Amino acid sequence: MAKDYSAFGPAYRNFKVKEEVYVPEPPEEFSGDDPFVKMAPIRGELKDIKFDETYPYLDKSLTFRIWHFLIYLVTWLVAFPANWIRFGIKIEGREKIRRNRELFANGMMTVCNHVHRWDMICVLQAMRYRRAWIPMYAQPFRGKDGFLMKAIGGVAIPEELSGLRAFDKAMDELHANKQWIHLFPESCSWRFYAPLRPFKTGAFNMAYRHGLPVVPLVISFRPRTGWRKLFGKGEPLLTIHVGDPIVPDLTVPRKAEVARIRDLAHQTMLDMAGIVSNPWPSSID
């Protein structure tokens, strides 16, 4: 008999998973009405940064390039082992990336659920020693973590209309250089939230525009066991699942094809996470 998660709050309404799937108790109350409520506060005093046509969405300075290299070196050498120690990260389906290398020769896009502070580390571990550029909300770049976000590959999505053209130009340049791009289509992080929220269509519009194959990934949870109970009290262990790439059909009109790849990515992630009934549709745009 499927377990009833209604006691976890309205954001878990009608939520059902396969018998073997572990669902952690929510660390905070999530909205049952608005899946895009931003739960993570911006740390530190906000800087006065304007994300307009003058903002360097791709910083090409030597100083930034050095920091970018060093941040990734620390990520690979320190954060990867730390993620295994603290969260027992397991990766399922990584061979789907290895066997599709030719498909990704001109770049690719990954999408994943956004469920905790280290989820980008999980994505990078699944990709294994590859860099990724990550379009993100601009507002957090004004806070304490802004420099780190940019150094890891974050590209601010401008709030000002005047910055959109410069942002699009930056993404065009990344595609021309055959870079890998990652987006969280749920748009904001809900810590250890097991259901899958609706997706914003922006990621899939970008995939269609550049003809990028989309690889869906999803993070699921396991109970904390053994010596790992010494770390992260109350936090679950993590598994990241890698799905088969979804290739946009550019002969189909954009709106219809974007909806198809968005919905297929959402369903693929539900299946990999063992979710049989989800509180949210694939999109509410």
Short mmCIF file of C-alpha atoms in Angstrom, two decimals:
data_model
loop_
_atom_site.label_atom_id
_atom_site.label_comp_id
_atom_site.label_asym_id
_atom_site.label_seq_id
_atom_site.Cartn_x
_atom_site.Cartn_y
_atom_site.Cartn_z
CA MET A 1 0.00 0.00 0.00
CA ALA A 2 1.38 3.43 -0.97
CA LYS A 3 2.40 5.62 1.95
CA ASP A 4 0.39 8.79 2.55
CA TYR A 5 2.58 11.93 2.60
CA SER A 6 -0.25 14.42 3.16
CA ALA A 7 1.07 15.08 6.69
CA PHE A 8 4.10 16.73 5.04
CA GLY A 9 1.87 19.60 3.88
CA PRO A 10 -0.07 20.72 0.79
CA ALA A 11 3.06 20.67 -1.40
CA TYR A 12 2.92 16.84 -1.10
CA ARG A 13 -0.75 16.44 -2.07
CA ASN A 14 -1.44 13.19 -3.95
CA PHE A 15 2.28 12.42 -3.87
CA LYS A 16 3.06 8.71 -4.32
CA VAL A 17 6.28 6.85 -4.97
CA LYS A 18 7.34 3.29 -5.59
CA GLU A 19 7.62 1.17 -2.47
CA GLU A 20 11.43 1.22 -2.34
CA VAL A 21 11.74 5.02 -2.71
CA TYR A 22 12.77 6.99 0.36
CA VAL A 23 11.11 10.37 0.99
CA PRO A 24 12.83 12.59 3.61
CA GLU A 25 10.80 14.59 6.04
CA PRO A 26 10.71 18.21 4.80
CA PRO A 27 13.10 20.55 6.68
CA GLU A 28 10.72 23.48 6.17
CA GLU A 29 7.21 24.21 4.95
CA PHE A 30 6.84 24.45 1.18
CA SER A 31 4.12 26.30 -0.68
CA GLY A 32 1.33 24.18 -2.08
CA ASP A 33 0.22 27.02 -4.37
CA ASP A 34 3.36 28.59 -5.83
CA PRO A 35 6.14 26.17 -6.87
CA PHE A 36 8.48 29.08 -7.67
CA VAL A 37 8.70 30.60 -4.19
CA LYS A 38 12.35 31.39 -3.46
CA MET A 39 13.25 29.67 -0.18
CA ALA A 40 17.00 30.36 0.01
CA PRO A 41 17.87 33.87 1.28
CA ILE A 42 20.55 35.94 -0.45
CA ARG A 43 23.52 36.12 1.90
CA GLY A 44 25.29 39.35 2.76
CA GLU A 45 24.75 42.97 1.85
CA LEU A 46 23.47 43.48 -1.68
CA LYS A 47 25.82 45.19 -4.12
CA ASP A 48 24.60 47.76 -6.61
CA ILE A 49 25.07 45.82 -9.86
CA LYS A 50 23.09 46.59 -12.99
CA PHE A 51 22.50 43.65 -15.28
CA ASP A 52 22.14 45.68 -18.45
CA GLU A 53 23.99 45.70 -21.77
CA THR A 54 27.22 46.86 -20.04
CA TYR A 55 27.44 43.92 -17.61
CA PRO A 56 30.12 41.29 -18.49
CA TYR A 57 27.99 38.14 -18.68
CA LEU A 58 31.11 36.28 -19.78
CA ASP A 59 34.15 37.68 -18.01
CA LYS A 60 37.17 37.24 -20.29
CA SER A 61 39.75 38.85 -18.04
CA LEU A 62 42.90 36.91 -17.13
CA THR A 63 42.08 37.28 -13.42
CA PHE A 64 38.68 35.66 -13.88
CA ARG A 65 40.08 32.84 -16.00
CA ILE A 66 42.60 32.02 -13.27
CA TRP A 67 39.87 32.01 -10.61
CA HIS A 68 37.62 29.91 -12.85
CA PHE A 69 40.37 27.32 -13.26
CA LEU A 70 41.16 27.29 -9.52
CA ILE A 71 37.49 26.95 -8.51
CA TYR A 72 37.07 23.95 -10.78
CA LEU A 73 40.31 22.42 -9.53
CA VAL A 74 39.06 22.73 -5.94
CA THR A 75 35.67 21.34 -7.01
CA TRP A 76 37.23 18.26 -8.59
CA LEU A 77 39.86 17.63 -5.90
CA VAL A 78 37.99 18.67 -2.75
CA ALA A 79 34.24 19.05 -3.32
CA PHE A 80 33.82 15.72 -5.13
CA PRO A 81 35.33 13.65 -2.27
CA ALA A 82 33.51 15.82 0.31
CA ASN A 83 30.20 15.18 -1.44
CA TRP A 84 30.84 11.44 -1.27
CA ILE A 85 31.75 11.63 2.43
CA ARG A 86 28.90 13.90 3.50
CA PHE A 87 26.09 12.85 1.15
CA GLY A 88 27.22 9.40 -0.03
CA ILE A 89 26.64 10.49 -3.62
CA LYS A 90 25.81 7.66 -6.00
CA ILE A 91 25.57 8.09 -9.77
CA GLU A 92 23.28 5.91 -11.87
CA GLY A 93 23.32 5.97 -15.68
CA ARG A 94 26.59 7.83 -16.24
CA GLU A 95 27.33 5.50 -19.16
CA LYS A 96 24.62 7.35 -21.12
CA ILE A 97 26.93 10.36 -21.24
CA ARG A 98 29.96 8.29 -22.21
CA ARG A 99 28.27 6.47 -25.06
CA ASN A 100 26.78 9.66 -26.54
CA ARG A 101 30.01 11.66 -26.83
CA GLU A 102 29.57 12.15 -30.56
CA LEU A 103 26.06 13.52 -30.02
CA PHE A 104 27.51 16.08 -27.60
CA ALA A 105 30.37 17.13 -29.90
CA ASN A 106 28.77 20.53 -30.54
CA GLY A 107 27.63 21.06 -26.95
CA MET A 108 24.77 19.83 -24.80
CA MET A 109 22.43 20.86 -22.00
CA THR A 110 21.72 19.14 -18.71
CA VAL A 111 18.68 19.80 -16.53
CA CYS A 112 18.12 18.67 -12.94
CA ASN A 113 15.81 19.21 -9.99
CA HIS A 114 17.00 21.95 -7.61
CA VAL A 115 16.95 20.45 -4.12
CA HIS A 116 19.96 21.56 -2.07
CA ARG A 117 23.08 23.68 -1.93
CA TRP A 118 25.36 20.97 -3.36
CA ASP A 119 23.16 19.80 -6.22
CA MET A 120 25.39 21.42 -8.86
CA ILE A 121 28.30 19.42 -7.43
CA CYS A 122 26.21 16.29 -8.01
CA VAL A 123 25.61 17.32 -11.63
CA LEU A 124 29.33 17.95 -12.21
CA GLN A 125 30.19 14.57 -10.70
CA ALA A 126 27.74 12.87 -13.06
CA MET A 127 29.37 14.70 -15.99
CA ARG A 128 32.84 13.80 -14.63
CA TYR A 129 35.52 16.44 -15.01
CA ARG A 130 33.62 18.63 -17.45
CA ARG A 131 32.86 22.31 -16.97
CA ALA A 132 29.33 23.64 -17.28
CA TRP A 133 27.96 27.16 -17.70
CA ILE A 134 24.90 27.79 -15.55
CA PRO A 135 22.35 30.54 -16.27
CA MET A 136 21.03 31.72 -12.89
CA TYR A 137 18.76 34.39 -11.45
CA ALA A 138 20.68 37.66 -11.41
CA GLN A 139 19.68 38.84 -7.93
CA PRO A 140 21.92 36.41 -5.93
CA PHE A 141 24.97 37.69 -7.88
CA ARG A 142 24.58 40.89 -5.85
CA GLY A 143 25.10 39.01 -2.58
CA LYS A 144 28.01 37.45 -0.71
CA ASP A 145 28.11 34.34 -2.93
CA GLY A 146 28.05 36.27 -6.21
CA PHE A 147 31.74 35.91 -7.04
CA LEU A 148 31.75 32.17 -6.32
CA MET A 149 28.61 31.70 -8.43
CA LYS A 150 30.27 33.47 -11.34
CA ALA A 151 33.58 31.67 -10.90
CA ILE A 152 31.93 28.22 -11.05
CA GLY A 153 30.33 29.19 -14.36
CA GLY A 154 27.21 31.10 -13.37
CA VAL A 155 25.79 33.44 -16.02
CA ALA A 156 23.38 36.04 -14.66
CA ILE A 157 19.96 36.09 -16.32
CA PRO A 158 19.28 39.84 -16.58
CA GLU A 159 16.28 41.46 -14.97
CA GLU A 160 16.55 44.54 -17.19
CA LEU A 161 15.21 44.18 -20.71
CA SER A 162 18.28 46.06 -21.95
CA GLY A 163 20.49 43.19 -20.77
CA LEU A 164 18.68 40.36 -22.56
CA ARG A 165 20.39 40.99 -25.89
CA ALA A 166 23.84 40.90 -24.24
CA PHE A 167 22.88 37.74 -22.32
CA ASP A 168 21.68 36.04 -25.52
CA LYS A 169 24.94 37.04 -27.22
CA ALA A 170 26.90 35.43 -24.37
CA MET A 171 24.91 32.20 -24.72
CA ASP A 172 25.44 32.28 -28.50
CA GLU A 173 29.18 32.52 -27.87
CA LEU A 174 29.14 29.56 -25.47
CA HIS A 175 27.30 27.50 -28.06
CA ALA A 176 29.74 28.55 -30.79
CA ASN A 177 32.53 27.27 -28.53
CA LYS A 178 30.67 23.94 -28.06
CA GLN A 179 30.32 24.40 -24.30
CA TRP A 180 28.07 22.37 -21.98
CA ILE A 181 25.24 24.28 -20.32
CA HIS A 182 23.26 23.38 -17.21
CA LEU A 183 19.92 24.75 -16.03
CA PHE A 184 17.62 24.12 -13.10
CA PRO A 185 14.21 24.44 -14.82
CA GLU A 186 12.41 24.52 -11.45
CA SER A 187 14.16 27.92 -11.16
CA CYS A 188 14.79 27.99 -7.39
CA SER A 189 15.95 25.58 -4.72
CA TRP A 190 13.64 23.75 -2.30
CA ARG A 191 15.85 21.83 0.11
CA PHE A 192 15.34 18.05 -0.02
CA TYR A 193 11.92 18.37 -1.66
CA ALA A 194 11.06 14.96 -3.15
CA PRO A 195 8.28 15.82 -5.65
CA LEU A 196 9.18 17.38 -8.98
CA ARG A 197 8.01 20.95 -9.53
CA PRO A 198 6.86 22.47 -12.84
CA PHE A 199 9.50 23.52 -15.34
CA LYS A 200 10.07 26.97 -16.76
CA THR A 201 10.27 26.79 -20.55
CA GLY A 202 13.34 29.03 -20.90
CA ALA A 203 15.80 26.13 -20.71
CA PHE A 204 14.04 24.25 -23.48
CA ASN A 205 13.68 27.34 -25.66
CA MET A 206 17.46 27.68 -25.40
CA ALA A 207 17.94 24.01 -26.32
CA TYR A 208 15.73 24.43 -29.38
CA ARG A 209 17.40 27.67 -30.44
CA HIS A 210 20.85 26.09 -30.43
CA GLY A 211 19.84 22.54 -31.36
CA LEU A 212 21.28 21.18 -28.11
CA PRO A 213 20.54 17.63 -26.92
CA VAL A 214 19.04 17.75 -23.43
CA VAL A 215 20.15 15.23 -20.79
CA PRO A 216 17.69 15.01 -17.87
CA LEU A 217 19.12 14.25 -14.44
CA VAL A 218 17.26 13.88 -11.15
CA ILE A 219 18.41 13.70 -7.55
CA SER A 220 16.64 11.23 -5.27
CA PHE A 221 17.22 10.47 -1.62
CA ARG A 222 18.33 7.62 0.64
CA PRO A 223 18.21 7.33 4.43
CA ARG A 224 21.43 8.23 6.23
CA THR A 225 23.12 5.06 7.46
CA GLY A 226 26.33 3.78 9.03
CA TRP A 227 29.26 6.11 9.70
CA ARG A 228 27.64 8.87 7.64
CA LYS A 229 25.27 9.45 10.55
CA LEU A 230 28.21 11.41 11.99
CA PHE A 231 27.70 14.03 9.23
CA GLY A 232 24.74 16.09 8.11
CA LYS A 233 22.34 15.19 10.89
CA GLY A 234 18.79 15.09 9.56
CA GLU A 235 19.93 15.28 5.92
CA PRO A 236 19.41 12.37 3.51
CA LEU A 237 22.02 10.72 1.31
CA LEU A 238 21.84 11.42 -2.42
CA THR A 239 21.61 9.53 -5.69
CA ILE A 240 21.75 11.32 -9.05
CA HIS A 241 20.21 9.52 -12.03
CA VAL A 242 21.22 10.26 -15.63
CA GLY A 243 18.61 9.90 -18.37
CA ASP A 244 18.87 9.35 -22.11
CA PRO A 245 19.48 12.51 -24.17
CA ILE A 246 16.47 14.20 -25.77
CA VAL A 247 17.26 15.68 -29.18
CA PRO A 248 15.14 18.63 -30.36
CA ASP A 249 13.48 18.16 -33.74
CA LEU A 250 14.16 21.48 -35.46
CA THR A 251 11.74 20.66 -38.29
CA VAL A 252 8.84 21.03 -35.82
CA PRO A 253 7.58 24.55 -34.94
CA ARG A 254 9.38 25.95 -31.89
CA LYS A 255 6.45 26.22 -29.47
CA ALA A 256 5.27 22.64 -30.01
CA GLU A 257 8.76 21.15 -29.88
CA VAL A 258 9.76 23.09 -26.76
CA ALA A 259 6.65 21.75 -25.00
CA ARG A 260 7.50 18.20 -26.12
CA ILE A 261 11.08 18.16 -24.87
CA ARG A 262 10.05 19.93 -21.62
CA ASP A 263 7.29 17.40 -20.91
CA LEU A 264 9.48 14.43 -21.89
CA ALA A 265 12.31 15.63 -19.64
CA HIS A 266 9.85 16.08 -16.75
CA GLN A 267 8.34 12.60 -17.22
CA THR A 268 11.76 10.99 -17.59
CA MET A 269 12.85 12.54 -14.30
CA LEU A 270 9.67 11.37 -12.56
CA ASP A 271 10.32 7.82 -13.78
CA MET A 272 13.98 7.83 -12.71
CA ALA A 273 13.02 9.13 -9.24
CA GLY A 274 10.36 6.45 -8.82
CA ILE A 275 7.51 8.97 -8.57
CA VAL A 276 4.16 7.51 -9.62
CA SER A 277 1.90 10.45 -8.66
CA ASN A 278 3.22 14.01 -8.55
CA PRO A 279 1.57 17.13 -7.03
CA TRP A 280 2.54 19.36 -9.96
CA PRO A 281 2.14 19.31 -13.76
CA SER A 282 5.19 19.59 -16.04
CA SER A 283 4.57 23.32 -16.54
CA ILE A 284 2.26 26.11 -15.43
CA ASP A 285 3.72 28.85 -17.63
#
